[in-house]
Short mmCIF file of C-alpha atoms and ligand atoms in Angstrom, two decimals:
data_model
loop_
_atom_site.label_atom_id
_atom_site.label_comp_id
_atom_site.label_asym_id
_atom_site.label_seq_id
_atom_site.Cartn_x
_atom_site.Cartn_y
_atom_site.Cartn_z
CA MET F 1 29.77 -20.48 -127.36
CA SER F 2 25.87 -20.77 -127.00
CA ILE F 3 22.64 -19.43 -128.35
CA LEU F 4 20.16 -18.25 -125.76
CA VAL F 5 16.55 -18.71 -126.83
CA LEU F 6 14.28 -16.65 -124.49
CA GLY F 7 10.66 -17.95 -124.84
CA GLY F 8 12.05 -21.07 -126.32
CA ALA F 9 9.19 -23.24 -124.94
CA GLY F 10 6.53 -21.33 -127.05
CA TYR F 11 5.41 -22.01 -130.40
CA ILE F 12 7.99 -20.19 -132.76
CA GLY F 13 10.59 -20.30 -129.93
CA SER F 14 10.51 -24.10 -129.73
CA HIS F 15 10.72 -24.61 -133.43
CA THR F 16 13.65 -22.21 -133.56
CA ALA F 17 15.31 -24.03 -130.65
CA LEU F 18 14.91 -27.28 -132.62
CA ALA F 19 16.22 -25.79 -135.88
CA LEU F 20 19.43 -24.60 -133.93
CA VAL F 21 19.79 -27.89 -132.51
CA LYS F 22 19.53 -29.62 -135.78
CA ALA F 23 22.08 -27.13 -137.07
CA GLY F 24 24.51 -28.37 -134.43
CA ARG F 25 24.33 -25.32 -132.50
CA ASP F 26 24.73 -25.28 -128.57
CA VAL F 27 21.30 -24.00 -127.30
CA VAL F 28 20.24 -22.68 -124.09
CA VAL F 29 16.34 -22.24 -123.55
CA ALA F 30 14.64 -19.97 -120.85
CA ASP F 31 11.05 -19.67 -120.50
CA ASN F 32 8.58 -18.75 -117.67
CA LEU F 33 6.21 -21.49 -118.88
CA GLU F 34 3.21 -19.16 -118.56
CA THR F 35 2.14 -19.86 -122.15
CA GLY F 36 5.07 -22.17 -123.12
CA PHE F 37 5.52 -25.93 -122.52
CA ARG F 38 8.43 -27.64 -121.02
CA ALA F 39 7.82 -30.65 -123.39
CA ALA F 40 8.26 -28.40 -126.50
CA VAL F 41 11.90 -27.67 -125.53
CA PRO F 42 14.25 -30.08 -127.28
CA ASP F 43 16.15 -32.46 -125.09
CA ALA F 44 19.50 -31.25 -126.32
CA ALA F 45 18.90 -27.69 -125.13
CA ARG F 46 19.81 -26.66 -121.55
CA PHE F 47 16.57 -25.37 -119.92
CA TYR F 48 16.03 -22.63 -117.24
CA GLU F 49 12.54 -21.76 -116.00
CA GLY F 50 12.47 -18.07 -115.22
CA ASP F 51 10.99 -14.66 -116.30
CA ILE F 52 12.84 -11.94 -118.18
CA ARG F 53 11.35 -9.35 -116.00
CA ASP F 54 13.46 -10.98 -113.27
CA ARG F 55 16.76 -9.10 -113.39
CA ALA F 56 18.56 -11.52 -111.06
CA PHE F 57 17.34 -14.46 -113.25
CA VAL F 58 18.65 -12.99 -116.41
CA ASP F 59 21.90 -11.87 -114.74
CA ARG F 60 22.44 -15.56 -113.54
CA LEU F 61 21.72 -16.87 -116.79
CA LEU F 62 24.33 -14.69 -118.70
CA GLU F 63 26.82 -15.33 -115.93
CA GLN F 64 26.35 -19.13 -115.89
CA GLU F 65 26.34 -19.65 -119.74
CA ASN F 66 28.80 -18.39 -122.47
CA ILE F 67 26.10 -16.64 -124.74
CA ASP F 68 27.03 -15.57 -128.13
CA GLY F 69 23.77 -14.32 -129.21
CA VAL F 70 20.22 -14.03 -128.13
CA ILE F 71 16.96 -14.76 -129.85
CA HIS F 72 14.10 -13.23 -128.13
CA PHE F 73 10.47 -14.64 -128.23
CA ALA F 74 9.46 -14.07 -124.59
CA ALA F 75 6.37 -11.82 -125.12
CA ASN F 76 2.70 -11.87 -125.23
CA SER F 77 1.23 -12.05 -128.61
CA GLN F 78 -2.56 -12.09 -128.93
CA VAL F 79 -4.17 -9.13 -130.69
CA GLY F 80 -7.48 -9.56 -129.00
CA GLU F 81 -6.15 -9.99 -125.44
CA SER F 82 -3.90 -6.89 -125.94
CA MET F 83 -7.01 -4.63 -126.64
CA VAL F 84 -8.72 -5.59 -123.23
CA LYS F 85 -5.37 -6.11 -121.17
CA PRO F 86 -3.03 -3.42 -122.64
CA LEU F 87 -0.99 -3.24 -119.50
CA LYS F 88 -0.11 -6.83 -119.40
CA TYR F 89 1.46 -6.19 -122.84
CA TYR F 90 3.38 -3.14 -121.77
CA ASP F 91 4.56 -5.01 -118.80
CA ASN F 92 5.72 -8.39 -120.39
CA ASN F 93 6.70 -7.05 -123.86
CA LEU F 94 8.30 -3.69 -122.97
CA CYS F 95 9.30 -3.90 -119.19
CA GLY F 96 10.69 -7.41 -119.98
CA THR F 97 12.61 -6.30 -122.92
CA LYS F 98 14.03 -3.35 -120.97
CA THR F 99 15.21 -5.64 -118.27
CA LEU F 100 16.79 -8.04 -120.62
CA LEU F 101 18.56 -5.35 -122.54
CA GLU F 102 19.90 -3.94 -119.15
CA SER F 103 21.35 -7.32 -118.37
CA MET F 104 22.78 -7.99 -121.83
CA VAL F 105 24.47 -4.50 -121.66
CA ALA F 106 25.88 -5.10 -118.19
CA HIS F 107 27.32 -8.61 -119.39
CA GLY F 108 28.63 -7.55 -122.82
CA VAL F 109 26.17 -9.66 -124.82
CA ASP F 110 25.53 -7.53 -127.91
CA LYS F 111 23.65 -9.49 -130.52
CA ILE F 112 19.91 -9.96 -130.47
CA VAL F 113 17.47 -11.13 -132.87
CA PHE F 114 13.78 -10.67 -131.83
CA SER F 115 10.13 -11.28 -132.75
CA SER F 116 8.41 -8.22 -134.16
CA THR F 117 5.11 -8.46 -136.15
CA ALA F 118 3.08 -7.27 -139.21
CA ALA F 119 0.85 -5.69 -136.52
CA THR F 120 3.52 -2.88 -136.32
CA TYR F 121 2.15 -1.40 -139.70
CA GLY F 122 -1.54 -1.25 -138.74
CA GLU F 123 -3.79 -0.59 -141.72
CA PRO F 124 -1.27 -0.88 -144.55
CA GLU F 125 -0.68 2.12 -147.01
CA ARG F 126 -0.46 -0.62 -149.79
CA VAL F 127 0.21 -4.50 -150.18
CA PRO F 128 2.66 -6.10 -150.38
CA ILE F 129 4.09 -4.17 -147.60
CA LEU F 130 7.79 -2.94 -147.45
CA GLU F 131 9.73 -2.57 -144.32
CA THR F 132 9.95 1.23 -145.03
CA ASP F 133 6.20 1.70 -145.24
CA ARG F 134 4.37 3.59 -142.49
CA THR F 135 4.16 2.09 -139.03
CA CYS F 136 0.86 2.85 -137.32
CA PRO F 137 -0.25 -0.09 -135.04
CA THR F 138 -4.13 -0.58 -134.56
CA ASN F 139 -3.77 -2.64 -131.69
CA CYS F 140 -1.90 -2.62 -128.59
CA TYR F 141 0.16 -5.79 -129.16
CA GLY F 142 1.47 -4.11 -132.39
CA GLU F 143 2.31 -0.99 -130.43
CA THR F 144 4.48 -2.71 -127.89
CA LYS F 145 6.36 -4.49 -130.63
CA LEU F 146 7.00 -1.24 -132.45
CA ALA F 147 8.16 0.23 -129.22
CA MET F 148 10.52 -2.70 -128.72
CA GLU F 149 12.11 -1.97 -131.99
CA HIS F 150 12.56 1.64 -131.00
CA MET F 151 14.02 0.49 -127.76
CA MET F 152 16.54 -1.49 -129.47
CA LYS F 153 17.47 1.37 -131.87
CA TRP F 154 18.27 3.70 -129.04
CA VAL F 155 20.07 1.01 -126.96
CA SER F 156 22.15 0.35 -130.00
CA ALA F 157 23.03 3.94 -130.30
CA ALA F 158 24.20 4.26 -126.77
CA HIS F 159 25.54 0.88 -125.79
CA GLY F 160 26.65 -0.75 -129.25
CA LEU F 161 23.78 -3.35 -129.20
CA HIS F 162 23.40 -5.27 -132.58
CA PHE F 163 20.03 -6.18 -133.44
CA VAL F 164 17.62 -7.63 -136.14
CA ALA F 165 13.85 -7.27 -135.88
CA LEU F 166 11.76 -9.97 -137.77
CA ARG F 167 8.18 -8.79 -138.51
CA TYR F 168 6.33 -12.00 -138.91
CA PHE F 169 3.09 -12.11 -140.58
CA ASN F 170 0.85 -14.99 -139.65
CA ALA F 171 2.88 -17.93 -138.24
CA CYS F 172 1.38 -21.39 -138.71
CA GLY F 173 2.04 -25.01 -139.33
CA ALA F 174 4.03 -27.40 -137.45
CA GLU F 175 7.28 -29.49 -137.43
CA PRO F 176 6.74 -31.91 -140.42
CA ASP F 177 7.38 -34.97 -138.22
CA ALA F 178 4.45 -33.66 -135.91
CA SER F 179 6.87 -33.83 -132.93
CA ILE F 180 6.09 -30.14 -131.87
CA GLY F 181 3.35 -27.75 -133.01
CA GLU F 182 0.98 -24.93 -132.03
CA ALA F 183 -0.71 -25.17 -128.57
CA HIS F 184 -2.13 -22.03 -126.95
CA ASN F 185 -4.56 -22.07 -124.08
CA PRO F 186 -6.95 -20.55 -124.95
CA GLU F 187 -6.47 -21.00 -128.69
CA THR F 188 -7.27 -17.75 -130.63
CA HIS F 189 -5.45 -18.40 -133.97
CA LEU F 190 -7.35 -19.06 -137.23
CA ILE F 191 -5.85 -22.45 -138.32
CA PRO F 192 -5.71 -24.37 -135.13
CA LEU F 193 -9.39 -23.10 -134.33
CA ILE F 194 -10.43 -24.29 -137.68
CA LEU F 195 -8.88 -27.77 -137.11
CA GLN F 196 -10.61 -28.08 -133.78
CA VAL F 197 -13.98 -28.51 -135.65
CA PRO F 198 -12.98 -31.91 -137.44
CA GLN F 199 -11.32 -32.79 -133.95
CA GLY F 200 -14.75 -32.68 -132.59
CA LYS F 201 -13.92 -29.91 -130.04
CA ARG F 202 -16.03 -27.30 -131.44
CA SER F 203 -19.24 -27.31 -133.69
CA HIS F 204 -18.11 -24.55 -136.06
CA ILE F 205 -15.62 -21.79 -136.69
CA SER F 206 -16.76 -18.10 -136.28
CA VAL F 207 -15.65 -15.80 -139.18
CA PHE F 208 -14.82 -12.43 -137.63
CA GLY F 209 -16.41 -9.94 -140.05
CA LYS F 210 -17.49 -10.31 -143.78
CA ASP F 211 -17.88 -6.58 -144.46
CA TYR F 212 -14.18 -5.87 -145.08
CA PRO F 213 -13.17 -4.24 -148.23
CA THR F 214 -11.71 -7.51 -149.77
CA PRO F 215 -12.99 -9.78 -152.58
CA ASP F 216 -14.93 -12.02 -150.41
CA GLY F 217 -15.42 -9.47 -147.36
CA THR F 218 -13.19 -11.45 -145.00
CA CYS F 219 -9.70 -10.46 -143.71
CA ILE F 220 -6.77 -11.42 -145.78
CA ARG F 221 -3.47 -12.60 -144.24
CA ASP F 222 -0.02 -13.96 -145.28
CA TYR F 223 0.51 -17.38 -143.78
CA ILE F 224 4.03 -18.44 -143.17
CA HIS F 225 5.15 -21.70 -141.87
CA VAL F 226 6.85 -21.81 -138.52
CA CYS F 227 9.75 -23.85 -139.62
CA ASP F 228 10.33 -21.18 -142.40
CA LEU F 229 10.42 -18.49 -139.53
CA ALA F 230 12.77 -20.65 -137.42
CA GLN F 231 15.31 -20.66 -140.40
CA ALA F 232 15.05 -16.91 -140.80
CA HIS F 233 16.23 -16.44 -137.01
CA ILE F 234 19.35 -18.74 -137.67
CA LEU F 235 20.11 -16.68 -140.82
CA ALA F 236 19.54 -13.33 -138.99
CA LEU F 237 21.85 -14.32 -136.11
CA ASP F 238 24.59 -15.47 -138.43
CA TYR F 239 24.15 -12.14 -140.16
CA LEU F 240 24.77 -10.19 -137.06
CA MET F 241 27.80 -12.56 -136.19
CA GLN F 242 29.19 -11.71 -139.48
CA GLY F 243 28.99 -8.00 -138.78
CA GLY F 244 25.56 -7.22 -140.27
CA GLN F 245 23.97 -3.76 -139.63
CA ASN F 246 20.90 -3.40 -137.39
CA ASP F 247 17.92 -3.97 -139.61
CA VAL F 248 14.28 -4.99 -139.70
CA PHE F 249 12.95 -7.86 -142.07
CA ASN F 250 9.39 -8.76 -143.14
CA LEU F 251 8.74 -12.56 -143.06
CA GLY F 252 5.88 -13.77 -145.10
CA ASN F 253 5.15 -15.72 -148.29
CA GLY F 254 3.92 -12.68 -150.19
CA VAL F 255 0.58 -14.27 -151.11
CA GLY F 256 -2.63 -13.35 -149.07
CA PHE F 257 -5.45 -15.76 -148.22
CA SER F 258 -8.76 -14.73 -146.83
CA VAL F 259 -10.44 -16.34 -143.78
CA LEU F 260 -12.93 -18.18 -146.15
CA GLU F 261 -9.96 -19.41 -148.49
CA VAL F 262 -8.13 -20.81 -145.44
CA LEU F 263 -11.25 -22.55 -144.34
CA GLU F 264 -11.88 -24.01 -147.83
CA GLU F 265 -8.27 -25.37 -147.83
CA ALA F 266 -8.86 -26.78 -144.39
CA ARG F 267 -11.96 -28.60 -145.59
CA ARG F 268 -9.84 -30.15 -148.63
CA VAL F 269 -7.12 -31.26 -146.32
CA THR F 270 -9.25 -32.72 -143.52
CA GLY F 271 -12.19 -33.93 -145.66
CA HIS F 272 -14.48 -32.43 -143.03
CA PRO F 273 -17.44 -29.87 -143.99
CA ILE F 274 -16.27 -27.50 -141.17
CA PRO F 275 -19.32 -25.22 -140.70
CA ALA F 276 -18.70 -21.46 -140.34
CA LYS F 277 -20.84 -18.81 -138.87
CA ILE F 278 -20.36 -15.18 -139.79
CA GLU F 279 -19.88 -13.03 -136.77
CA ASP F 280 -18.77 -9.34 -135.76
CA ARG F 281 -15.39 -8.03 -136.63
CA ARG F 282 -12.82 -8.43 -133.98
CA ALA F 283 -11.36 -5.29 -132.55
CA GLY F 284 -7.97 -4.25 -133.98
CA ASP F 285 -8.10 -6.32 -137.20
CA PRO F 286 -6.62 -4.61 -140.30
CA ALA F 287 -8.48 -5.85 -143.45
CA GLN F 288 -5.44 -7.07 -145.40
CA LEU F 289 -1.64 -7.76 -144.48
CA ILE F 290 0.59 -9.27 -146.99
CA ALA F 291 4.45 -9.17 -146.84
CA SER F 292 7.09 -8.19 -149.29
CA SER F 293 9.94 -10.54 -147.85
CA ASP F 294 12.27 -9.53 -150.92
CA LYS F 295 14.81 -7.84 -148.31
CA ALA F 296 15.13 -11.05 -146.08
CA LYS F 297 15.58 -13.08 -149.21
CA THR F 298 18.28 -10.78 -150.70
CA VAL F 299 20.14 -9.59 -147.47
CA LEU F 300 19.75 -12.85 -145.36
CA GLY F 301 19.44 -15.16 -148.19
CA TRP F 302 16.13 -16.69 -146.71
CA LYS F 303 14.19 -19.24 -148.77
CA PRO F 304 10.80 -20.33 -147.50
CA GLU F 305 10.34 -24.07 -148.09
CA TYR F 306 6.85 -24.66 -146.87
CA ASP F 307 5.25 -22.04 -148.85
CA SER F 308 1.80 -23.65 -149.96
CA LEU F 309 -1.22 -23.03 -147.84
CA GLN F 310 -1.92 -26.92 -148.37
CA THR F 311 1.48 -27.90 -146.78
CA ILE F 312 0.98 -25.54 -144.05
CA ILE F 313 -2.39 -26.84 -143.02
CA GLU F 314 -1.26 -30.59 -143.70
CA THR F 315 1.60 -30.16 -141.14
CA ALA F 316 -0.71 -28.40 -138.65
CA TRP F 317 -3.26 -31.05 -139.05
CA ALA F 318 -0.80 -33.92 -138.53
CA TRP F 319 0.33 -32.24 -135.20
CA HIS F 320 -3.12 -31.68 -134.04
CA GLN F 321 -4.13 -35.23 -134.85
CA SER F 322 -1.17 -36.86 -133.12
CA HIS F 323 -1.52 -34.41 -130.23
CA PRO F 324 -5.04 -33.85 -129.68
CA THR F 325 -4.73 -32.27 -126.24
CA GLY F 326 -1.57 -30.29 -127.24
CA TYR F 327 1.17 -30.87 -124.70
CA GLU F 328 -1.22 -31.13 -121.84
CA GLN F 329 -0.55 -34.76 -121.26
CA GLU F 330 3.00 -34.27 -121.38
CA ARG F 331 2.96 -31.52 -118.73
CA GLY F 332 4.82 -32.08 -115.65
N1 LIG Q 1 -10.11 -15.07 -137.30
C1 LIG Q 1 -11.55 -15.62 -137.53
N2 LIG Q 1 -11.95 -16.34 -136.68
C2 LIG Q 1 -11.28 -16.94 -135.65
C3 LIG Q 1 -10.00 -16.56 -135.37
C4 LIG Q 1 -9.33 -15.61 -136.47
O1 LIG Q 1 -12.14 -15.08 -138.48
O2 LIG Q 1 -11.89 -17.74 -134.88
C5 LIG Q 1 -9.58 -14.14 -138.35
C6 LIG Q 1 -9.04 -12.87 -137.65
O3 LIG Q 1 -10.08 -11.93 -137.56
C7 LIG Q 1 -7.96 -12.58 -138.72
C8 LIG Q 1 -7.51 -13.94 -139.19
O4 LIG Q 1 -8.36 -14.83 -139.00
O5 LIG Q 1 -8.53 -11.78 -139.81
C9 LIG Q 1 -6.20 -14.33 -138.65
O6 LIG Q 1 -6.46 -14.27 -137.16
P1 LIG Q 1 -5.23 -14.81 -136.24
O7 LIG Q 1 -5.89 -14.75 -134.86
O8 LIG Q 1 -4.91 -16.33 -136.54
O9 LIG Q 1 -3.90 -14.07 -136.37
P2 LIG Q 1 -3.48 -12.48 -136.46
O10 LIG Q 1 -3.82 -11.94 -137.80
O11 LIG Q 1 -4.57 -11.82 -135.43
O12 LIG Q 1 -2.19 -12.41 -136.01
#
């Protein structure tokens, strides 16, 4: 029996595929390689190139492989882009998930763990955020992820699907041996953008807004290491295999860092001054997002290992130093 990782050539998907391989699981990866990289997929995984919006492709996959459970990362995930291209997000994130679920129902594959996000909450009522808190997304990306959660709920009620939604806070860091890491084109995330300055790829980092209601005026986020996220997916799938109920879990460290604090830590780790310029706010950004992950710890037995900002930035820095052009050289 195999685990199907959809979007397994992407950032969090590739780290999860590798963690599954290391745990001795039989892994199948599918990815359309629109934003993912073939080189990020572990050699031990069987790879299929295709799109989850293509029903015939998903049907073929579920017919050829003996799939026990699905881990679904195949989605677009950039807050800023979702505000200017909302229909792209509805198409890939919602229409893609609809096609996937149709095929899963038709083939009797009934377990799925999928990426949701802290962006489902919008501007939080309080921090740390609990899974039961109000969900009111302030950007289209979060809206489509919340709609995916709702879709799972109704499909579960009608067809007996079992699901876990994992609401990640800010994924970052890289595999500690630097074999795989974060590579987006264009890059939009804070830590890799900061690290482009000591790499000589940009002169400074732009800080998006210094007038938020936070102690230093910059946005506060809960940064969680990608390998800790990967472990949570394995635990969630095992939980479903053991008969666990449908559920939603936050995944974060429960500690918030401002943009300026992340910058300061990156200066310490890299030994580079990393100049910064204050710019306007970015559309759709809540001031503060910090998780309570007590539920994931209690119910799934999740225990983040790489929980210091220093370790997170060190692993990211090791990856970017050893792969200055990401996977580009390895494409093909
Ligand atoms: N950010 C910033 N400058 C950048 C990129 C991001 O100030 O060049 C801020 C952004 O406004 C947010 C935080 O850094 O408050 C984290 O942004 P990122 O895009 O990494 O993740 P998100 O919170 O959107 O998932």
